[in-house]
Coordinates of C-alpha atoms and ligand atoms in Angstrom, one line a residue:
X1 CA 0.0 0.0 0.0
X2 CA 1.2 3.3 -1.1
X3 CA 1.3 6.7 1.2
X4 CA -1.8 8.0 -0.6
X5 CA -3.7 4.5 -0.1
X6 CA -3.1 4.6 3.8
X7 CA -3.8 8.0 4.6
X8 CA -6.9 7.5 2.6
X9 CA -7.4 3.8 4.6
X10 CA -6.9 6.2 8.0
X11 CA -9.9 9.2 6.8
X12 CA -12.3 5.7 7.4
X13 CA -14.0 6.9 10.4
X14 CA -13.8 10.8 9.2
X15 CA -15.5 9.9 6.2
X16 CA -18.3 7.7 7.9
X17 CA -18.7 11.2 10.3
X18 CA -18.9 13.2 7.2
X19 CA -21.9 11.0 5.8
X20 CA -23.5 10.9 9.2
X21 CA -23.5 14.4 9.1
X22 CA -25.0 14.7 5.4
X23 CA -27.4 12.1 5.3
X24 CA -30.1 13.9 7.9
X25 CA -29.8 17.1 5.7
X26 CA -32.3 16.1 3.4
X27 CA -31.9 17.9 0.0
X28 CA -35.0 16.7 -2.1
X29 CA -36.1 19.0 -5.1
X30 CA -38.9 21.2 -4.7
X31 CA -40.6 19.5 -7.5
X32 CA -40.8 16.3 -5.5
X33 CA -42.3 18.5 -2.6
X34 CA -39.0 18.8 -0.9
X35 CA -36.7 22.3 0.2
X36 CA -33.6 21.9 -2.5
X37 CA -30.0 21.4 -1.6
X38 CA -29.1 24.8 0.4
X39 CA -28.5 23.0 3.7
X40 CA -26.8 20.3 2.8
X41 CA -24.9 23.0 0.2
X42 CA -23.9 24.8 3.3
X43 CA -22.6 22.0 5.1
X44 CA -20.3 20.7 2.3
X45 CA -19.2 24.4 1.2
X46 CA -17.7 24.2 5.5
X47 CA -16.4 20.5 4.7
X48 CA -14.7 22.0 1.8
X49 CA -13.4 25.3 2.7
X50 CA -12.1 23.3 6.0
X51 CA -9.5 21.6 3.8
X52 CA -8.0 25.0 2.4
X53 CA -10.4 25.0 -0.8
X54 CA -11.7 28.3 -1.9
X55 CA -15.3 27.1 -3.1
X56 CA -17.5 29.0 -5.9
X57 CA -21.0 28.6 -5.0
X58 CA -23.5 28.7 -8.3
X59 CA -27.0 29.2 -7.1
X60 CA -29.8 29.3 -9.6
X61 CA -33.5 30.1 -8.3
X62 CA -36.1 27.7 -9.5
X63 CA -39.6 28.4 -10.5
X64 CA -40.5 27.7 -7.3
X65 CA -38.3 30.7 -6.1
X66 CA -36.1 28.1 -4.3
X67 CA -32.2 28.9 -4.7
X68 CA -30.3 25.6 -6.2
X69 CA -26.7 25.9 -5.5
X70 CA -23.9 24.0 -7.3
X71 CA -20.5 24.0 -5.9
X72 CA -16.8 24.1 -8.0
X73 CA -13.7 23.6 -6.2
X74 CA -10.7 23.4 -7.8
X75 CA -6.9 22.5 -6.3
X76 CA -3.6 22.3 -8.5
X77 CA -2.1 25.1 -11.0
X78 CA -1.9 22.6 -13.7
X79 CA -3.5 23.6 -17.7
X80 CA -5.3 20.5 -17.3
X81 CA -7.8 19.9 -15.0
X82 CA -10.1 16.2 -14.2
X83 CA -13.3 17.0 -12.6
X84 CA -15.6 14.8 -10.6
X85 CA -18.6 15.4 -10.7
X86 CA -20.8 14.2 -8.5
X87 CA -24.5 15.1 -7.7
X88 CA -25.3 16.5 -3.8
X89 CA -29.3 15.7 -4.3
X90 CA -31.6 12.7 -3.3
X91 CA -35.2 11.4 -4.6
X92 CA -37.3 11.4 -1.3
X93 CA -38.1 8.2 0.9
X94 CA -40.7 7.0 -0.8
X95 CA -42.9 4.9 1.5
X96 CA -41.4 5.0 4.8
X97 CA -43.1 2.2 5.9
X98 CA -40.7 0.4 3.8
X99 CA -37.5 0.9 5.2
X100 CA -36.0 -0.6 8.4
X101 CA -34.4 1.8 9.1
X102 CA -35.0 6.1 9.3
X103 CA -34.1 7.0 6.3
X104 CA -32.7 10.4 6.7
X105 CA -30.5 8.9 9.4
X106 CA -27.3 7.4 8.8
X107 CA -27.0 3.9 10.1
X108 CA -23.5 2.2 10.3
X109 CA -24.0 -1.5 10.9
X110 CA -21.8 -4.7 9.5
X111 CA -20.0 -2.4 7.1
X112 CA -22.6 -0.6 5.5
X113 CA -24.2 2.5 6.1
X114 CA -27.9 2.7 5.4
X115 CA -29.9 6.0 4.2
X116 CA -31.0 8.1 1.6
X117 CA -29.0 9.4 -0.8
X118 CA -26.1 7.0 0.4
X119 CA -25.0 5.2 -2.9
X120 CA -26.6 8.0 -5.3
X121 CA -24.7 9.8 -5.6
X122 CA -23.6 10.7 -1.7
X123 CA -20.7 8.0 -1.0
X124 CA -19.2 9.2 -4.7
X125 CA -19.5 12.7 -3.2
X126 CA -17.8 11.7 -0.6
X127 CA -15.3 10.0 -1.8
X128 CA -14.0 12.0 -4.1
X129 CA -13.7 15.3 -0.9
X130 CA -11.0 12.6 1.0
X131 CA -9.5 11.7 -2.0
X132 CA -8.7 15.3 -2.6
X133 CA -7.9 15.5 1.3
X134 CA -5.2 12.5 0.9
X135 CA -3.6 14.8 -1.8
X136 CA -3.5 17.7 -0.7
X137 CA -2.4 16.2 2.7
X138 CA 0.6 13.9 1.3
X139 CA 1.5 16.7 -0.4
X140 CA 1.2 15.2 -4.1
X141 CA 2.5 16.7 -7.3
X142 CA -0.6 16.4 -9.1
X143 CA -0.6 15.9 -12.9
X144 CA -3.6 17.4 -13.4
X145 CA -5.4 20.0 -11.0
X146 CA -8.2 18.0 -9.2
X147 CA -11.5 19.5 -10.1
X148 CA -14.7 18.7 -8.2
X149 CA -18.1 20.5 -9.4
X150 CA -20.7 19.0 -6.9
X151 CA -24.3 19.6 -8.4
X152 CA -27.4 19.8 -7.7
X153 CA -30.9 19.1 -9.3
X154 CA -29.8 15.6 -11.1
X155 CA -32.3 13.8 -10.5
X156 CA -34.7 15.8 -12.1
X157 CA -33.5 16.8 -15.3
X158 CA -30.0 19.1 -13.7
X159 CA -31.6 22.2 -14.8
X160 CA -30.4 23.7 -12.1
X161 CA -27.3 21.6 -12.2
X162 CA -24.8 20.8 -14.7
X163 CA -27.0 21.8 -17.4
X164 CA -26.6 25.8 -16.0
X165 CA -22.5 25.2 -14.7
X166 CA -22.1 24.3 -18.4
X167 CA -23.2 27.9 -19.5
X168 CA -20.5 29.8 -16.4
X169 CA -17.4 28.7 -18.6
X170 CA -15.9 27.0 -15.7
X171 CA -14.9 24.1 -18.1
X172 CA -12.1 23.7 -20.7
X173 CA -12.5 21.7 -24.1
X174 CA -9.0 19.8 -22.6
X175 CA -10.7 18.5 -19.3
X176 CA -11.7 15.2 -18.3
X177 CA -14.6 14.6 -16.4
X178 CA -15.5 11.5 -14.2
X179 CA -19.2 11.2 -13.6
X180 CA -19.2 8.9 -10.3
X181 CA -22.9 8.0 -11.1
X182 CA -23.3 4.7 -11.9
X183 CA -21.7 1.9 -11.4
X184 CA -22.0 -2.1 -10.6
X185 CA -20.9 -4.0 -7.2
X186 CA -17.4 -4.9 -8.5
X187 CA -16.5 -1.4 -9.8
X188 CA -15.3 -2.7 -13.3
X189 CA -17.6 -1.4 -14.9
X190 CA -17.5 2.1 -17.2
X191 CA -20.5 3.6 -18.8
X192 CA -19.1 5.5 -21.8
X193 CA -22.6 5.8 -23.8
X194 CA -26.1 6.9 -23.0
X195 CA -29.4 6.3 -25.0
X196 CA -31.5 9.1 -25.4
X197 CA -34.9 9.1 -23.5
X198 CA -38.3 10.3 -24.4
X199 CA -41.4 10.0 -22.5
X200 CA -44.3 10.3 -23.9
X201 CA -47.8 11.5 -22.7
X202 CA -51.2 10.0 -24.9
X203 CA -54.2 11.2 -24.7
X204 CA -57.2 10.2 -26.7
X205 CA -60.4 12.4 -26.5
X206 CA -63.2 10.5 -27.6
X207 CA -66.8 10.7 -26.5
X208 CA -68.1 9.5 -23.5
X209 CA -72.2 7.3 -23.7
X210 CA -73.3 4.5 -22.1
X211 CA -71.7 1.5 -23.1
X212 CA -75.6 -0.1 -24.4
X213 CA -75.4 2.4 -26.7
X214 CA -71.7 2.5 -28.4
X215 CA -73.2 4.0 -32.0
X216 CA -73.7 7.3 -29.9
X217 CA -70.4 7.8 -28.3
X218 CA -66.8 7.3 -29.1
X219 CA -64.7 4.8 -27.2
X220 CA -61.5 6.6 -26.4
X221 CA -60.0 2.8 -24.5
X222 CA -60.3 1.4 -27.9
X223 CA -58.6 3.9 -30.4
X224 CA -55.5 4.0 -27.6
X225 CA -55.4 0.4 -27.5
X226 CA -55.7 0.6 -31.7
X227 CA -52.9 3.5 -31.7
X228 CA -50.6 2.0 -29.0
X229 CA -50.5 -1.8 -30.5
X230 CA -49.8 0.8 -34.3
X231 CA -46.9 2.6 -33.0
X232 CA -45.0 -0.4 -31.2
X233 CA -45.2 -2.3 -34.3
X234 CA -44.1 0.4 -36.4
X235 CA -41.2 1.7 -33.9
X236 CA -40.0 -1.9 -33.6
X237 CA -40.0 -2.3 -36.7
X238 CA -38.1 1.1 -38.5
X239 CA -35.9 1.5 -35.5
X240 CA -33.7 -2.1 -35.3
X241 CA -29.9 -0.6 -35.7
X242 CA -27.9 -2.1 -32.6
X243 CA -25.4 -1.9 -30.7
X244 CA -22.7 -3.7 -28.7
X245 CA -22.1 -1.3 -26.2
X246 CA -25.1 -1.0 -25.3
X247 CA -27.3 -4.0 -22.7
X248 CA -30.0 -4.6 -24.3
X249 CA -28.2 -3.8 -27.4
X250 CA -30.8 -2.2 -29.1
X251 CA -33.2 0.9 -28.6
X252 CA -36.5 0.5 -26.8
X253 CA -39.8 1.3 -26.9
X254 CA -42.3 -0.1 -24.1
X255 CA -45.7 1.6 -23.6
X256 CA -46.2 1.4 -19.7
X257 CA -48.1 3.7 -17.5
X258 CA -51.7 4.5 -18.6
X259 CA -54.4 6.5 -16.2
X260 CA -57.8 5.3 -14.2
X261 CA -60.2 6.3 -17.0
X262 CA -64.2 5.5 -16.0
X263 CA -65.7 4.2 -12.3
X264 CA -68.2 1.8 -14.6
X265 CA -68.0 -1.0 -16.6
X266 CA -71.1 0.0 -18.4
X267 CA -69.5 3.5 -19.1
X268 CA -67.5 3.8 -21.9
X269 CA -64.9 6.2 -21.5
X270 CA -64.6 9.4 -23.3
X271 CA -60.9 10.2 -22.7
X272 CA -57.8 7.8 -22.2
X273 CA -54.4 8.7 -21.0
X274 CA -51.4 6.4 -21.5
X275 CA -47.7 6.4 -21.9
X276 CA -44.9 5.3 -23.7
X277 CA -41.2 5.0 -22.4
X278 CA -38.2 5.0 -25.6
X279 CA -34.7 4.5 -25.0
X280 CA -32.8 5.1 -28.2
X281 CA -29.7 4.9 -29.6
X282 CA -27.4 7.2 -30.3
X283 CA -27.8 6.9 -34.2
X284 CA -31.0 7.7 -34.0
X285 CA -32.9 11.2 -33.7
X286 CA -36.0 11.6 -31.0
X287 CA -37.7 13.6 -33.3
X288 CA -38.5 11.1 -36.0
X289 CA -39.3 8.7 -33.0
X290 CA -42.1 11.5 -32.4
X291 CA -42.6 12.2 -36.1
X292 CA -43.9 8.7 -36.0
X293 CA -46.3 8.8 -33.4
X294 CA -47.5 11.6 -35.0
X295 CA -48.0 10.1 -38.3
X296 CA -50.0 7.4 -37.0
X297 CA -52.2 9.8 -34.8
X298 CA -52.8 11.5 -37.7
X299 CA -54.2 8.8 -40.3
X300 CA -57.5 8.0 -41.1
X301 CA -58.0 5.2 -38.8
X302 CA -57.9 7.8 -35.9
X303 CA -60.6 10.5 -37.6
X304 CA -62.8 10.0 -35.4
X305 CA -60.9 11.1 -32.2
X306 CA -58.3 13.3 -31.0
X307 CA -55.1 12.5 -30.2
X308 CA -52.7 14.8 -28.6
X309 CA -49.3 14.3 -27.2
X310 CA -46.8 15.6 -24.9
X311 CA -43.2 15.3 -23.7
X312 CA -42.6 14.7 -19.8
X313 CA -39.1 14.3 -20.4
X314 CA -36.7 14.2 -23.4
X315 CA -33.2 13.5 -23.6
X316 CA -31.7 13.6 -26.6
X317 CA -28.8 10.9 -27.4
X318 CA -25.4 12.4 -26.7
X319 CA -22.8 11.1 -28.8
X320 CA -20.4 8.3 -26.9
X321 CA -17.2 9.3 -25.3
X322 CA -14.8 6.7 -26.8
X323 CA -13.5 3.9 -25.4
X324 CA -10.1 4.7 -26.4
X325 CA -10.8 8.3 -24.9
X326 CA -8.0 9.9 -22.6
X327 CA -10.2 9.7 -19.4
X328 CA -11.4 6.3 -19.8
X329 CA -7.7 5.1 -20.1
X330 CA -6.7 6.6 -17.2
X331 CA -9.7 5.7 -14.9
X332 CA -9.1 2.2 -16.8
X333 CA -5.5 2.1 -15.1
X334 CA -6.3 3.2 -11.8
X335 CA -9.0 1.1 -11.4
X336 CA -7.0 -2.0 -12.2
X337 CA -4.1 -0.7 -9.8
X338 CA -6.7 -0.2 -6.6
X339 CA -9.2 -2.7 -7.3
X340 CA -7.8 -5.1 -8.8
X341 CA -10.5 -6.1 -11.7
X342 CA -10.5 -6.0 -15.1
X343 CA -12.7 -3.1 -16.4
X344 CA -15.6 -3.1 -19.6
X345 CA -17.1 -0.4 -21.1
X346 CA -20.7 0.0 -21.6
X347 CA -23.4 2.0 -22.6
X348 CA -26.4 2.2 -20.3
X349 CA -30.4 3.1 -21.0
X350 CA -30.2 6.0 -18.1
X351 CA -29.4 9.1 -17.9
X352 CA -26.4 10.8 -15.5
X353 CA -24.8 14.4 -16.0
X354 CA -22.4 13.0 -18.7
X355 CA -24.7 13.6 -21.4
X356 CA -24.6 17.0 -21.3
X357 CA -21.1 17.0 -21.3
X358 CA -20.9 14.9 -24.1
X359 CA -23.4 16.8 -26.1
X360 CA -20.9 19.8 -25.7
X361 CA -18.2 17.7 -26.7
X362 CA -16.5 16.9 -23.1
X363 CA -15.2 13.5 -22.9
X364 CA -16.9 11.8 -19.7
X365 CA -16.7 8.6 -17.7
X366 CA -19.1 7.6 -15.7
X367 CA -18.0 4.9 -12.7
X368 CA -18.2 4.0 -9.3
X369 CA -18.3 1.1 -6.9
X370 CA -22.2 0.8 -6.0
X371 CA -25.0 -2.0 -5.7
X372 CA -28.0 -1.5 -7.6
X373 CA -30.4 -0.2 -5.1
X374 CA -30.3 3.3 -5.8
X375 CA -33.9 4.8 -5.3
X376 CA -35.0 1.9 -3.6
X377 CA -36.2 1.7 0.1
X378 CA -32.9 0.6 2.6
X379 CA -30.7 2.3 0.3
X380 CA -27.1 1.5 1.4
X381 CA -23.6 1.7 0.8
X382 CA -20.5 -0.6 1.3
X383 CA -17.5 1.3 3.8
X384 CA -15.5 -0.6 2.0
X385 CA -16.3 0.5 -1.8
X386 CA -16.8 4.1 -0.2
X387 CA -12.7 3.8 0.5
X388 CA -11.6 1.7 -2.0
X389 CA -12.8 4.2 -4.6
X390 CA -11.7 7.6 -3.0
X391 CA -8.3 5.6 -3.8
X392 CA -9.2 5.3 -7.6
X393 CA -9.5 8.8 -7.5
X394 CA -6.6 9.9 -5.7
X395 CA -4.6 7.6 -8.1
X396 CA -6.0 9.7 -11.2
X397 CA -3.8 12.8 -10.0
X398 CA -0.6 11.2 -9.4
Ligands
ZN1 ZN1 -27.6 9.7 -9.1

């Protein structure tokens, strides 16, 4: 074990007092109901400026008038710079009744620590602070300056995040960027490709009668049923390109969601709501996917009702940061020096902060060490992984 590796194996308990602290500041989006990142942005800007950083705070009021603060810290006098960048908010609880455990608490047992926001994206978060400790600390010449842009609003869309960082010229066309935000249990893993998403709202207005008399009405529950079955045959069919990178290796379309329509069976229902989730590759463009859609809405099967559509989210498919790409080598070598495993690239049907950089041209890596519970109740991260990977960081500098 190197110096770096055992001062970092020493910051254990410091960085399991460091979570302890941020887990109970709850940093939920105001869109999900919750109060935005300020607290737990004001706790981390302390952590930060306590290890000699001067911090930039980026705050961006939402439409909700709630201030959304991003923070940039950078260390090293190098042209170069890698940034981590991971995200400081959580998705809320969801039903408390099913976790064991509070989940805005932090609790350390058999070496794991249980609690919102612990594998996404906190332990990444940090992580990457003591691996920036250990350097600073040990005193390393760094080979690049070690940049760490902690955002906020990522799980809904980083409107407030990344997405408005990207416009404060903070970031050079040279950087690398490592996107700790996804990840599998033995950290060999790195997501270098994204499909874009697009989620689609249906709704069918047709005209409500009782169902004895169907002549007099319009049934809205058949013509979706008509127009869903259309458009799944016709997107599986047109859009079959695939690719390797990719698991499943090929883009998606399911239709999934759809809404209560009538409280009667003998009603026959006027108005149906349904949706469809796409996942598509990068060679593809979301527009003809909803060119498509429209089409079919549009033909004379559907005359008789009206079909409107819109967009509750849409990302469109960045292009893929390469696998021969100067980050990915790197993170590629210090992964195999600290952990030992022999890493793959992949491409993934989710969405982190990476696309944006990519769309802009930045090459990004996304990676970490996490199981695949994030979201879920009993969220939890491994002590170990937490360490282990603030030691893949470190080893990125150096
Ligand atoms: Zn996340």
């Amino acid at each position: 074990m190197n110096n770096l590796d055992k001062l970092i194996k020493s910051y254990e308990k410091d960085m399991i007092s460091t979570m302890s602290h941020i887990i109970p500041i709850k940093a939920v989006s105001p869109m999900s109901g919750g109060g935005g990142e300020s607290k737990r942005a004001d706790y981390l800007e302390k952590v930060l400026r306590s290890l000699g950083l001067s911090v930039k705070r980026y705050s961006y009021k939402d439409k909700y008038g709630v201030p959304r603060p991003n923070l940039v810290a950078v260390y090293g006098d190098k042209p170069r710079t890698i940034w981590i960048v991971p995200h400081m908010d959580t998705v809320s609880e969801g039903d408390p009744a099913l976790w064991k455990t509070p989940p805005f608490k932090a609790c350390v047992t058999n070496g794991k620590i249980y609690g919102r926001g612990s594998t996404d994206n906190l332990q990444a978060l940090v992580s990457s602070i003591y691996a920036l400790k250990a350097l600073k600390k040990a005193g390393a010449e760094l080979k690049y300056n070690f940049g760490l842009a902690i955002v906020a609003d990522e799980e809904i869309g980083s409107v407030y995040g990344i997405q408005k960082l990207l416009k404060e010229h903070i970031f050079k066309r040279s950087d690398m960027f490592i996107v700790p935000d996804c990840g599998d249990a033995n950290g060999n893993m790195i997501e270098v490709a994204e499909k874009g998403i697009l989620w689609v709202k249906i709704t069918v207005n047709g005209k409500q009668v009782h169902a004895s008399t169907p002549d007099q009405g319009v049934n809205a529950h058949r013509y979706m049923l008509r127009f869903l079955l259309k458009v799944d045959e016709l997107l599986h069919r047109k859009y079959t390109k695939t690719s390797n990178v990719f698991s499943p290796n090929i883009s998606t379309f399911e239709m999934t969601k759809h809404e209560k329509n009538v409280d009667s069976i003998n009603i026959i229902p006027g108005t149906e709501i349904a949706y469809i989730d796409c996942r598509v590759l990068p060679d593809y463009k979301l527009d003809d996917v909803l060119g498509d859609m429209k089409r079919v809405a549009s033909g004379s099967d559907f005359s008789k009702v009206k079909i409107s559509f819109e967009i509750v989210q849409r990302e469109d498919p960045a292009p893929p940061t390469s696998a021969n790409a100067e980050v990915v080598r790197l993170l590629k070598k210090a992964i195999k020096s600290k952990r030992g495993v022999k890493v793959k690239t992949v491409g993934i049907g989710g969405g982190t902060c990476a696309g944006f950089l990519r769309r802009i041209g930045l090459e990004s890596a996304v990676w970490s060490t996490v199981n695949d519970i994030a979201h879920r109740p009993n969220e939890y991260l491994v002590i170990k992984d937490m360490v282990d990977d603030a030691k893949v960081f470190a080893e990125l500098f150096v």
